[in-house]
Amino acid sequence: MTPADLNPVREHIASRIIGQQKFVDSMLVCLLSDGHLLVEGMPGLAKTTAVKSLAEAVEGDFHRIQFTPDLLPSDLIGTDIYRHEKGEFEFRQGPLFHNVLLADEVNRAPAKVQSALLEAMAEHQITVGQRTYPLPKLFMVLATQNPVEQEGTYHLPEAQLDRFLMQAVVTYPTRDEELKILELDGQQQQQSYAPPAKPLTQAELFAMRRAVSNLYLDPKLHSYIVDLVQATRNPKLYDPDLARWCRFGASPRASIALARCARARAWLDGDEFVAPHHIQLVAPEILRHRLLLTFEAEAEGITTDEFVNRLLNLVAIP
């Protein structure tokens, strides 16, 4: 399998949304890395449309669930139903048993519901009562959220945030892109919707994942990845300002994610090995939701992206 085999997926997504190339690349990196993606952006920026387009282009069951304040954990996991004819309880599967799950506006549900995703995202299984049920081999959660300052939202627990492989931020389109969006909307109103002619099969996707995992990553770059993550925990070794800005650094999951996503990024670029710039390209989306900044940093208007970019400039490349 080669990166060209993903072109039909790219083309289908491009037929539904305009621009947002970085966001599309993030979705593909997550897909190839067997991870979950958190997408943040203001309403109306085609977050849901992009995620649905990706799901349509990949073979498998797709389910969309709208997170609301009155959602219950059983609405995600499923529940035991009593069968009178059998005289026993039977488990009815919930939306988590689909291959691709779109958790729309995930931060509109309270923490009790959000925590129901933890075991599924981390271990590809769920537990109901005394029984554990495995999830499909292809299982990917793509969650969208509006910025937490908006009314009616809940901050995602740090434990759940760490389960997301990457966090993508969707920004407003440029003027030219917005003109093209108007043109595309007019075309879509006049034409019937056409699904992809041939979705990417799961066998093809798993072959791509094997190719990605076999891509060469030099031991020196292992050290570079660890140095980057360690620097988020000990920023005072690099810059006194960084030490003032960061309360908690990234966990070892960040090191694993950097290695996996750097391989996927290199494979998508058609390279035969991972280079430092591949690590630097994926670092902001891997670290931005795993860092907890101080109140001082927030008062100074420092964002996690600015913190990460400064670290990338300070940590030596081998």
CSV table of N, CA and C in Angstrom, one decimal, residues 51-115:
chain,number,residue,atom,x,y,z
A,51,VAL,N,-15.9,15.0,9.5
A,51,VAL,CA,-15.8,13.7,10.2
A,51,VAL,C,-16.7,12.7,9.5
A,52,LYS,N,-17.9,13.1,9.2
A,52,LYS,CA,-18.8,12.2,8.5
A,52,LYS,C,-18.3,11.8,7.1
A,53,SER,N,-17.6,12.7,6.5
A,53,SER,CA,-17.0,12.4,5.1
A,53,SER,C,-15.9,11.3,5.3
A,54,LEU,N,-15.1,11.5,6.3
A,54,LEU,CA,-14.1,10.5,6.5
A,54,LEU,C,-14.7,9.1,6.8
A,55,ALA,N,-15.7,9.1,7.6
A,55,ALA,CA,-16.4,7.8,8.0
A,55,ALA,C,-17.0,7.2,6.7
A,56,GLU,N,-17.6,8.0,5.9
A,56,GLU,CA,-18.2,7.4,4.6
A,56,GLU,C,-17.2,6.8,3.7
A,57,ALA,N,-15.9,7.3,3.7
A,57,ALA,CA,-14.9,6.9,2.8
A,57,ALA,C,-14.2,5.6,3.3
A,58,VAL,N,-14.5,5.2,4.5
A,58,VAL,CA,-13.9,4.0,5.1
A,58,VAL,C,-14.9,2.9,5.3
A,59,GLU,N,-14.6,1.7,4.9
A,59,GLU,CA,-15.5,0.6,5.1
A,59,GLU,C,-15.8,0.3,6.6
A,60,GLY,N,-17.0,0.2,7.0
A,60,GLY,CA,-17.3,-0.1,8.4
A,60,GLY,C,-18.6,0.6,8.8
A,61,ASP,N,-19.1,0.2,10.0
A,61,ASP,CA,-20.3,0.8,10.6
A,61,ASP,C,-20.0,2.2,11.2
A,62,PHE,N,-20.8,3.1,10.9
A,62,PHE,CA,-20.7,4.5,11.4
A,62,PHE,C,-21.9,4.8,12.2
A,63,HIS,N,-21.6,5.6,13.3
A,63,HIS,CA,-22.7,6.0,14.1
A,63,HIS,C,-22.4,7.4,14.6
A,64,ARG,N,-23.4,8.3,14.6
A,64,ARG,CA,-23.3,9.6,15.1
A,64,ARG,C,-24.1,9.8,16.4
A,65,ILE,N,-23.6,10.3,17.4
A,65,ILE,CA,-24.4,10.5,18.6
A,65,ILE,C,-24.2,11.9,19.1
A,66,GLN,N,-25.3,12.6,19.3
A,66,GLN,CA,-25.3,14.0,19.8
A,66,GLN,C,-25.2,14.0,21.3
A,67,PHE,N,-24.1,14.6,21.8
A,67,PHE,CA,-24.0,14.6,23.3
A,67,PHE,C,-24.8,15.8,23.8
A,68,THR,N,-25.6,15.5,24.9
A,68,THR,CA,-26.4,16.5,25.5
A,68,THR,C,-26.3,16.4,27.0
A,69,PRO,N,-26.8,17.4,27.7
A,69,PRO,CA,-26.6,17.3,29.2
A,69,PRO,C,-27.4,16.2,29.8
A,70,ASP,N,-28.5,15.6,29.2
A,70,ASP,CA,-29.3,14.6,29.8
A,70,ASP,C,-28.9,13.2,29.3
A,71,LEU,N,-27.8,13.1,28.6
A,71,LEU,CA,-27.3,11.8,28.1
A,71,LEU,C,-26.9,10.9,29.2
A,72,LEU,N,-27.1,9.6,29.1
A,72,LEU,CA,-26.7,8.7,30.2
A,72,LEU,C,-25.6,7.8,29.7
A,73,PRO,N,-24.8,7.2,30.5
A,73,PRO,CA,-23.7,6.3,30.1
A,73,PRO,C,-24.2,5.1,29.3
A,74,SER,N,-25.4,4.6,29.7
A,74,SER,CA,-26.0,3.4,29.0
A,74,SER,C,-26.4,3.8,27.6
A,75,ASP,N,-26.6,5.1,27.3
A,75,ASP,CA,-26.8,5.5,25.9
A,75,ASP,C,-25.6,5.3,25.0
A,76,LEU,N,-24.5,5.2,25.6
A,76,LEU,CA,-23.2,4.9,24.8
A,76,LEU,C,-22.9,3.5,24.8
A,77,ILE,N,-22.9,2.9,26.0
A,77,ILE,CA,-22.4,1.5,26.2
A,77,ILE,C,-23.4,0.5,25.8
A,78,GLY,N,-24.6,0.7,26.1
A,78,GLY,CA,-25.7,-0.3,26.0
A,78,GLY,C,-26.2,-0.8,27.3
A,79,THR,N,-27.1,-1.7,27.3
A,79,THR,CA,-27.7,-2.1,28.6
A,79,THR,C,-28.2,-3.5,28.5
A,80,ASP,N,-28.4,-4.1,29.6
A,80,ASP,CA,-29.0,-5.5,29.7
A,80,ASP,C,-30.5,-5.4,29.6
A,81,ILE,N,-31.1,-6.1,28.7
A,81,ILE,CA,-32.6,-6.2,28.5
A,81,ILE,C,-33.1,-7.6,28.9
A,82,TYR,N,-34.1,-7.6,29.7
A,82,TYR,CA,-34.7,-8.8,30.2
A,82,TYR,C,-35.6,-9.4,29.1
A,83,ARG,N,-35.3,-10.7,28.7
A,83,ARG,CA,-36.1,-11.4,27.7
A,83,ARG,C,-37.1,-12.4,28.5
A,84,HIS,N,-38.4,-12.1,28.4
A,84,HIS,CA,-39.3,-12.9,29.1
A,84,HIS,C,-39.3,-14.3,28.6
A,85,GLU,N,-39.2,-14.4,27.2
A,85,GLU,CA,-39.3,-15.8,26.6
A,85,GLU,C,-38.2,-16.7,27.0
A,86,LYS,N,-37.0,-16.1,27.3
A,86,LYS,CA,-35.8,-16.8,27.7
A,86,LYS,C,-35.6,-16.8,29.2
A,87,GLY,N,-36.3,-15.9,29.9
A,87,GLY,CA,-36.1,-15.8,31.3
A,87,GLY,C,-34.7,-15.4,31.7
A,88,GLU,N,-34.1,-14.6,30.9
A,88,GLU,CA,-32.7,-14.1,31.2
A,88,GLU,C,-32.5,-12.8,30.6
A,89,PHE,N,-31.4,-12.1,31.1
A,89,PHE,CA,-31.0,-10.8,30.6
A,89,PHE,C,-30.1,-11.0,29.3
A,90,GLU,N,-30.4,-10.1,28.4
A,90,GLU,CA,-29.6,-10.1,27.1
A,90,GLU,C,-29.0,-8.7,26.9
A,91,PHE,N,-27.7,-8.7,26.6
A,91,PHE,CA,-27.0,-7.4,26.4
A,91,PHE,C,-27.3,-6.8,25.1
A,92,ARG,N,-27.8,-5.5,25.1
A,92,ARG,CA,-28.1,-4.8,23.8
A,92,ARG,C,-27.0,-3.8,23.6
A,93,GLN,N,-26.2,-3.9,22.5
A,93,GLN,CA,-25.1,-3.1,22.3
A,93,GLN,C,-25.5,-1.6,22.0
A,94,GLY,N,-24.6,-0.7,22.5
A,94,GLY,CA,-24.8,0.7,22.3
A,94,GLY,C,-24.0,1.2,21.1
A,95,PRO,N,-24.0,2.5,20.9
A,95,PRO,CA,-23.2,3.1,19.8
A,95,PRO,C,-21.7,2.8,19.8
A,96,LEU,N,-21.1,2.5,20.9
A,96,LEU,CA,-19.7,2.3,21.0
A,96,LEU,C,-19.2,1.1,20.2
A,97,PHE,N,-20.2,0.2,19.8
A,97,PHE,CA,-19.8,-1.0,19.1
A,97,PHE,C,-19.7,-0.8,17.6
A,98,HIS,N,-19.8,0.4,17.2
A,98,HIS,CA,-19.6,0.7,15.7
A,98,HIS,C,-18.1,1.0,15.5
A,99,ASN,N,-17.7,0.9,14.2
A,99,ASN,CA,-16.3,1.0,13.8
A,99,ASN,C,-15.9,2.5,14.0
A,100,VAL,N,-16.7,3.4,13.5
A,100,VAL,CA,-16.4,4.8,13.6
A,100,VAL,C,-17.5,5.5,14.3
A,101,LEU,N,-17.1,6.2,15.4
A,101,LEU,CA,-18.1,6.9,16.2
A,101,LEU,C,-17.9,8.4,16.2
A,102,LEU,N,-18.9,9.1,15.8
A,102,LEU,CA,-18.8,10.6,15.8
A,102,LEU,C,-19.5,11.1,17.1
A,103,ALA,N,-18.7,11.5,18.1
A,103,ALA,CA,-19.3,12.1,19.3
A,103,ALA,C,-19.4,13.6,19.1
A,104,ASP,N,-20.5,14.0,18.7
A,104,ASP,CA,-20.7,15.4,18.3
A,104,ASP,C,-21.0,16.3,19.6
A,105,GLU,N,-20.2,17.4,19.7
A,105,GLU,CA,-20.3,18.3,20.8
A,105,GLU,C,-20.1,17.5,22.1
A,106,VAL,N,-19.0,16.8,22.2
A,106,VAL,CA,-18.7,15.9,23.3
A,106,VAL,C,-18.7,16.7,24.7
A,107,ASN,N,-18.3,17.9,24.6
A,107,ASN,CA,-18.2,18.7,25.9
A,107,ASN,C,-19.6,19.3,26.3
A,108,ARG,N,-20.7,18.9,25.7
A,108,ARG,CA,-22.0,19.3,26.2
A,108,ARG,C,-22.6,18.3,27.1
A,109,ALA,N,-21.9,17.1,27.3
A,109,ALA,CA,-22.4,16.1,28.3
A,109,ALA,C,-21.6,16.2,29.5
A,110,PRO,N,-22.2,15.9,30.7
A,110,PRO,CA,-21.4,15.9,31.9
A,110,PRO,C,-20.4,14.9,32.0
A,111,ALA,N,-19.5,15.0,33.0
A,111,ALA,CA,-18.3,14.1,33.2
A,111,ALA,C,-18.7,12.7,33.3
A,112,LYS,N,-19.9,12.4,33.9
A,112,LYS,CA,-20.3,11.0,34.1
A,112,LYS,C,-20.4,10.3,32.8
A,113,VAL,N,-20.9,11.0,31.8
A,113,VAL,CA,-21.1,10.4,30.4
A,113,VAL,C,-19.7,10.3,29.7
A,114,GLN,N,-19.0,11.4,29.8
A,114,GLN,CA,-17.7,11.4,29.2
A,114,GLN,C,-16.8,10.3,29.7
A,115,SER,N,-16.9,10.0,30.9
A,115,SER,CA,-16.0,9.0,31.5
A,115,SER,C,-16.4,7.6,31.0
